[in-house]
JSON list of C-alpha atoms in Angstrom, two decimals:
[
{"chain": "A", "resi": 1, "resn": "UNK", "atom": "CA", "xyz": [49.92, -78.83, -163.86]},
{"chain": "A", "resi": 2, "resn": "UNK", "atom": "CA", "xyz": [52.78, -76.31, -163.75]},
{"chain": "A", "resi": 3, "resn": "UNK", "atom": "CA", "xyz": [52.15, -72.63, -164.53]},
{"chain": "A", "resi": 4, "resn": "UNK", "atom": "CA", "xyz": [54.98, -70.82, -166.30]},
{"chain": "A", "resi": 5, "resn": "UNK", "atom": "CA", "xyz": [55.06, -67.00, -166.36]},
{"chain": "A", "resi": 6, "resn": "UNK", "atom": "CA", "xyz": [57.55, -65.20, -168.49]},
{"chain": "A", "resi": 7, "resn": "UNK", "atom": "CA", "xyz": [58.00, -61.74, -170.02]},
{"chain": "A", "resi": 8, "resn": "UNK", "atom": "CA", "xyz": [60.78, -62.51, -172.58]},
{"chain": "A", "resi": 9, "resn": "UNK", "atom": "CA", "xyz": [61.63, -65.55, -174.58]},
{"chain": "A", "resi": 10, "resn": "UNK", "atom": "CA", "xyz": [65.07, -66.02, -173.33]},
{"chain": "A", "resi": 11, "resn": "UNK", "atom": "CA", "xyz": [67.16, -69.31, -173.11]},
{"chain": "A", "resi": 12, "resn": "UNK", "atom": "CA", "xyz": [66.12, -69.99, -169.51]},
{"chain": "A", "resi": 13, "resn": "UNK", "atom": "CA", "xyz": [62.40, -70.06, -170.58]},
{"chain": "A", "resi": 14, "resn": "UNK", "atom": "CA", "xyz": [63.12, -72.37, -173.50]},
{"chain": "A", "resi": 15, "resn": "UNK", "atom": "CA", "xyz": [65.31, -74.65, -171.35]},
{"chain": "A", "resi": 16, "resn": "UNK", "atom": "CA", "xyz": [62.63, -74.85, -168.74]},
{"chain": "A", "resi": 17, "resn": "UNK", "atom": "CA", "xyz": [59.90, -75.70, -171.26]},
{"chain": "A", "resi": 18, "resn": "UNK", "atom": "CA", "xyz": [62.16, -78.30, -172.88]},
{"chain": "A", "resi": 19, "resn": "UNK", "atom": "CA", "xyz": [62.77, -79.86, -169.42]},
{"chain": "A", "resi": 20, "resn": "UNK", "atom": "CA", "xyz": [59.08, -80.05, -168.61]},
{"chain": "A", "resi": 21, "resn": "UNK", "atom": "CA", "xyz": [58.40, -81.62, -172.00]},
{"chain": "A", "resi": 22, "resn": "UNK", "atom": "CA", "xyz": [61.15, -84.14, -171.51]},
{"chain": "A", "resi": 23, "resn": "UNK", "atom": "CA", "xyz": [59.76, -85.01, -168.10]},
{"chain": "A", "resi": 24, "resn": "UNK", "atom": "CA", "xyz": [56.24, -85.23, -169.62]},
{"chain": "A", "resi": 25, "resn": "UNK", "atom": "CA", "xyz": [54.95, -82.62, -167.16]},
{"chain": "A", "resi": 26, "resn": "UNK", "atom": "CA", "xyz": [52.01, -80.61, -168.40]},
{"chain": "A", "resi": 27, "resn": "UNK", "atom": "CA", "xyz": [52.60, -76.84, -168.47]},
{"chain": "A", "resi": 28, "resn": "UNK", "atom": "CA", "xyz": [50.45, -73.74, -169.00]},
{"chain": "A", "resi": 29, "resn": "UNK", "atom": "CA", "xyz": [52.44, -70.79, -170.21]},
{"chain": "A", "resi": 30, "resn": "UNK", "atom": "CA", "xyz": [51.58, -67.12, -169.95]},
{"chain": "A", "resi": 31, "resn": "UNK", "atom": "CA", "xyz": [53.37, -64.06, -171.31]},
{"chain": "A", "resi": 32, "resn": "UNK", "atom": "CA", "xyz": [52.82, -61.51, -168.47]},
{"chain": "A", "resi": 33, "resn": "UNK", "atom": "CA", "xyz": [53.44, -58.64, -170.87]},
{"chain": "A", "resi": 34, "resn": "UNK", "atom": "CA", "xyz": [50.51, -59.67, -173.09]},
{"chain": "A", "resi": 35, "resn": "UNK", "atom": "CA", "xyz": [48.17, -60.82, -170.33]},
{"chain": "A", "resi": 36, "resn": "UNK", "atom": "CA", "xyz": [49.12, -58.89, -167.22]},
{"chain": "A", "resi": 37, "resn": "UNK", "atom": "CA", "xyz": [48.99, -60.32, -163.77]},
{"chain": "A", "resi": 38, "resn": "UNK", "atom": "CA", "xyz": [46.30, -59.11, -161.34]},
{"chain": "A", "resi": 39, "resn": "UNK", "atom": "CA", "xyz": [47.33, -57.88, -157.93]},
{"chain": "A", "resi": 40, "resn": "UNK", "atom": "CA", "xyz": [45.73, -61.07, -156.45]},
{"chain": "A", "resi": 41, "resn": "UNK", "atom": "CA", "xyz": [47.93, -63.25, -158.67]},
{"chain": "A", "resi": 42, "resn": "UNK", "atom": "CA", "xyz": [51.01, -61.23, -157.62]},
{"chain": "A", "resi": 43, "resn": "UNK", "atom": "CA", "xyz": [50.13, -61.70, -154.02]},
{"chain": "A", "resi": 44, "resn": "UNK", "atom": "CA", "xyz": [49.73, -65.44, -154.56]},
{"chain": "A", "resi": 45, "resn": "UNK", "atom": "CA", "xyz": [53.23, -65.64, -156.05]},
{"chain": "A", "resi": 46, "resn": "UNK", "atom": "CA", "xyz": [54.76, -63.83, -153.17]},
{"chain": "A", "resi": 47, "resn": "UNK", "atom": "CA", "xyz": [53.01, -66.16, -150.78]},
{"chain": "A", "resi": 48, "resn": "UNK", "atom": "CA", "xyz": [54.30, -69.27, -152.63]},
{"chain": "A", "resi": 49, "resn": "UNK", "atom": "CA", "xyz": [57.92, -67.95, -152.67]},
{"chain": "A", "resi": 50, "resn": "UNK", "atom": "CA", "xyz": [60.23, -69.13, -149.93]},
{"chain": "A", "resi": 51, "resn": "UNK", "atom": "CA", "xyz": [62.31, -65.99, -149.92]},
{"chain": "A", "resi": 52, "resn": "UNK", "atom": "CA", "xyz": [59.75, -63.32, -150.72]},
{"chain": "A", "resi": 53, "resn": "UNK", "atom": "CA", "xyz": [60.91, -60.61, -153.03]},
{"chain": "A", "resi": 54, "resn": "UNK", "atom": "CA", "xyz": [64.34, -62.25, -153.46]},
{"chain": "A", "resi": 55, "resn": "UNK", "atom": "CA", "xyz": [62.75, -65.07, -155.43]},
{"chain": "A", "resi": 56, "resn": "UNK", "atom": "CA", "xyz": [60.64, -62.88, -157.66]},
{"chain": "A", "resi": 57, "resn": "UNK", "atom": "CA", "xyz": [62.28, -59.48, -158.14]},
{"chain": "A", "resi": 58, "resn": "UNK", "atom": "CA", "xyz": [65.09, -59.12, -160.72]},
{"chain": "A", "resi": 59, "resn": "UNK", "atom": "CA", "xyz": [67.05, -56.52, -158.72]},
{"chain": "A", "resi": 60, "resn": "UNK", "atom": "CA", "xyz": [69.57, -55.91, -161.52]},
{"chain": "A", "resi": 61, "resn": "UNK", "atom": "CA", "xyz": [66.96, -54.95, -164.05]},
{"chain": "A", "resi": 62, "resn": "UNK", "atom": "CA", "xyz": [66.70, -51.31, -165.18]},
{"chain": "A", "resi": 63, "resn": "UNK", "atom": "CA", "xyz": [63.23, -50.90, -163.66]},
{"chain": "A", "resi": 64, "resn": "UNK", "atom": "CA", "xyz": [64.19, -52.46, -160.31]},
{"chain": "A", "resi": 65, "resn": "UNK", "atom": "CA", "xyz": [67.10, -50.04, -160.02]},
{"chain": "A", "resi": 66, "resn": "UNK", "atom": "CA", "xyz": [64.67, -47.18, -159.83]},
{"chain": "A", "resi": 67, "resn": "UNK", "atom": "CA", "xyz": [63.23, -48.50, -156.54]},
{"chain": "A", "resi": 68, "resn": "UNK", "atom": "CA", "xyz": [64.72, -49.25, -153.19]},
{"chain": "A", "resi": 69, "resn": "UNK", "atom": "CA", "xyz": [63.66, -52.63, -152.11]},
{"chain": "A", "resi": 70, "resn": "UNK", "atom": "CA", "xyz": [64.10, -52.59, -148.38]},
{"chain": "A", "resi": 71, "resn": "UNK", "atom": "CA", "xyz": [61.95, -52.92, -145.22]},
{"chain": "A", "resi": 72, "resn": "UNK", "atom": "CA", "xyz": [60.41, -49.53, -145.71]},
{"chain": "A", "resi": 73, "resn": "UNK", "atom": "CA", "xyz": [58.20, -50.91, -148.59]},
{"chain": "A", "resi": 74, "resn": "UNK", "atom": "CA", "xyz": [54.93, -52.29, -147.46]},
{"chain": "A", "resi": 75, "resn": "UNK", "atom": "CA", "xyz": [53.64, -55.48, -149.03]},
{"chain": "A", "resi": 76, "resn": "UNK", "atom": "CA", "xyz": [50.85, -53.60, -150.87]},
{"chain": "A", "resi": 77, "resn": "UNK", "atom": "CA", "xyz": [53.49, -51.10, -152.27]},
{"chain": "A", "resi": 78, "resn": "UNK", "atom": "CA", "xyz": [55.62, -53.96, -153.53]},
{"chain": "A", "resi": 79, "resn": "UNK", "atom": "CA", "xyz": [52.56, -55.67, -155.17]},
{"chain": "A", "resi": 80, "resn": "UNK", "atom": "CA", "xyz": [51.65, -52.34, -156.77]},
{"chain": "A", "resi": 81, "resn": "UNK", "atom": "CA", "xyz": [55.14, -51.82, -158.23]},
{"chain": "A", "resi": 82, "resn": "UNK", "atom": "CA", "xyz": [55.12, -55.29, -159.66]},
{"chain": "A", "resi": 83, "resn": "UNK", "atom": "CA", "xyz": [51.62, -54.72, -161.03]},
{"chain": "A", "resi": 84, "resn": "UNK", "atom": "CA", "xyz": [52.75, -51.60, -162.82]},
{"chain": "A", "resi": 85, "resn": "UNK", "atom": "CA", "xyz": [56.07, -52.91, -163.94]},
{"chain": "A", "resi": 86, "resn": "UNK", "atom": "CA", "xyz": [55.86, -56.69, -164.66]},
{"chain": "A", "resi": 87, "resn": "UNK", "atom": "CA", "xyz": [59.31, -56.70, -166.23]},
{"chain": "A", "resi": 88, "resn": "UNK", "atom": "CA", "xyz": [60.72, -56.18, -162.74]},
{"chain": "A", "resi": 89, "resn": "UNK", "atom": "CA", "xyz": [60.04, -59.92, -162.05]},
{"chain": "A", "resi": 90, "resn": "UNK", "atom": "CA", "xyz": [62.51, -62.61, -162.70]},
{"chain": "A", "resi": 91, "resn": "UNK", "atom": "CA", "xyz": [62.13, -64.62, -165.86]},
{"chain": "A", "resi": 92, "resn": "UNK", "atom": "CA", "xyz": [60.74, -67.33, -166.08]},
{"chain": "A", "resi": 93, "resn": "UNK", "atom": "CA", "xyz": [58.66, -68.17, -162.98]},
{"chain": "A", "resi": 94, "resn": "UNK", "atom": "CA", "xyz": [57.30, -71.73, -162.66]},
{"chain": "A", "resi": 95, "resn": "UNK", "atom": "CA", "xyz": [54.91, -72.74, -159.97]},
{"chain": "A", "resi": 96, "resn": "UNK", "atom": "CA", "xyz": [52.16, -75.24, -158.92]},
{"chain": "A", "resi": 97, "resn": "UNK", "atom": "CA", "xyz": [50.02, -75.33, -155.84]},
{"chain": "A", "resi": 98, "resn": "UNK", "atom": "CA", "xyz": [52.95, -76.00, -153.54]},
{"chain": "A", "resi": 99, "resn": "UNK", "atom": "CA", "xyz": [56.24, -74.92, -155.17]},
{"chain": "A", "resi": 100, "resn": "UNK", "atom": "CA", "xyz": [57.70, -71.89, -156.98]},
{"chain": "A", "resi": 101, "resn": "UNK", "atom": "CA", "xyz": [61.04, -71.36, -158.71]},
{"chain": "A", "resi": 102, "resn": "UNK", "atom": "CA", "xyz": [62.34, -68.50, -160.76]},
{"chain": "A", "resi": 103, "resn": "UNK", "atom": "CA", "xyz": [64.91, -68.88, -163.48]},
{"chain": "A", "resi": 104, "resn": "UNK", "atom": "CA", "xyz": [66.13, -72.20, -164.81]},
{"chain": "A", "resi": 105, "resn": "UNK", "atom": "CA", "xyz": [68.22, -74.23, -162.36]},
{"chain": "A", "resi": 106, "resn": "UNK", "atom": "CA", "xyz": [68.48, -77.97, -162.67]},
{"chain": "A", "resi": 107, "resn": "UNK", "atom": "CA", "xyz": [68.92, -78.39, -158.90]},
{"chain": "A", "resi": 108, "resn": "UNK", "atom": "CA", "xyz": [65.76, -76.56, -158.11]},
{"chain": "A", "resi": 109, "resn": "UNK", "atom": "CA", "xyz": [63.46, -77.58, -160.96]},
{"chain": "A", "resi": 110, "resn": "UNK", "atom": "CA", "xyz": [63.25, -81.21, -159.65]},
{"chain": "A", "resi": 111, "resn": "UNK", "atom": "CA", "xyz": [60.77, -80.15, -157.00]},
{"chain": "A", "resi": 112, "resn": "UNK", "atom": "CA", "xyz": [58.15, -80.50, -159.72]},
{"chain": "A", "resi": 113, "resn": "UNK", "atom": "CA", "xyz": [58.81, -84.17, -160.23]},
{"chain": "A", "resi": 114, "resn": "UNK", "atom": "CA", "xyz": [56.48, -86.27, -157.95]},
{"chain": "A", "resi": 115, "resn": "UNK", "atom": "CA", "xyz": [58.23, -87.70, -154.88]},
{"chain": "A", "resi": 116, "resn": "UNK", "atom": "CA", "xyz": [57.55, -91.39, -155.80]},
{"chain": "A", "resi": 117, "resn": "UNK", "atom": "CA", "xyz": [59.05, -90.80, -159.26]},
{"chain": "A", "resi": 118, "resn": "UNK", "atom": "CA", "xyz": [62.16, -89.20, -157.75]},
{"chain": "A", "resi": 119, "resn": "UNK", "atom": "CA", "xyz": [62.47, -92.17, -155.37]},
{"chain": "A", "resi": 120, "resn": "UNK", "atom": "CA", "xyz": [62.19, -94.69, -158.27]},
{"chain": "A", "resi": 121, "resn": "UNK", "atom": "CA", "xyz": [64.90, -92.87, -160.25]},
{"chain": "A", "resi": 122, "resn": "UNK", "atom": "CA", "xyz": [67.14, -92.70, -157.24]},
{"chain": "A", "resi": 123, "resn": "UNK", "atom": "CA", "xyz": [66.74, -96.51, -156.56]},
{"chain": "A", "resi": 124, "resn": "UNK", "atom": "CA", "xyz": [67.39, -97.16, -160.25]},
{"chain": "A", "resi": 125, "resn": "UNK", "atom": "CA", "xyz": [70.63, -95.21, -160.10]},
{"chain": "A", "resi": 126, "resn": "UNK", "atom": "CA", "xyz": [71.70, -97.07, -156.95]},
{"chain": "A", "resi": 127, "resn": "UNK", "atom": "CA", "xyz": [70.93, -100.33, -158.63]},
{"chain": "A", "resi": 128, "resn": "UNK", "atom": "CA", "xyz": [73.17, -99.42, -161.64]},
{"chain": "A", "resi": 129, "resn": "UNK", "atom": "CA", "xyz": [76.01, -98.33, -159.37]},
{"chain": "A", "resi": 130, "resn": "UNK", "atom": "CA", "xyz": [75.76, -101.56, -157.42]},
{"chain": "A", "resi": 131, "resn": "UNK", "atom": "CA", "xyz": [75.86, -103.57, -160.65]},
{"chain": "A", "resi": 132, "resn": "UNK", "atom": "CA", "xyz": [78.91, -101.67, -161.91]},
{"chain": "A", "resi": 133, "resn": "UNK", "atom": "CA", "xyz": [80.62, -101.96, -158.45]},
{"chain": "A", "resi": 134, "resn": "UNK", "atom": "CA", "xyz": [79.94, -105.60, -157.70]},
{"chain": "A", "resi": 135, "resn": "UNK", "atom": "CA", "xyz": [79.11, -107.05, -161.12]}
]
């Protein structure tokens, strides 16, 4: 199951939900403005991210501009800022037990398709190309 956190219903969130629905991948959504994240959940998101705060913090948001996100911030300070100002996070954030992506990007979202299914789709495409090429 994929968890999808969001704070606004923007086109990226709708596209992501549509993509998961099309792929028949079960999702659990949560508006983090209505049901706030705990500090433990925020820590978990940071631990799942490949690039730390770059994956989760929307640095161009109004709230983020009030803070300096550099090496002087401790991890606990960063978690506290996100806890107090959840809109500082990118929108939407999708994750499971192994992967996390923020925003809607077709190149990245494929990580949520099981490897065997990706392999089958790739083989099917190669088969179609071969048929077109060699009849």
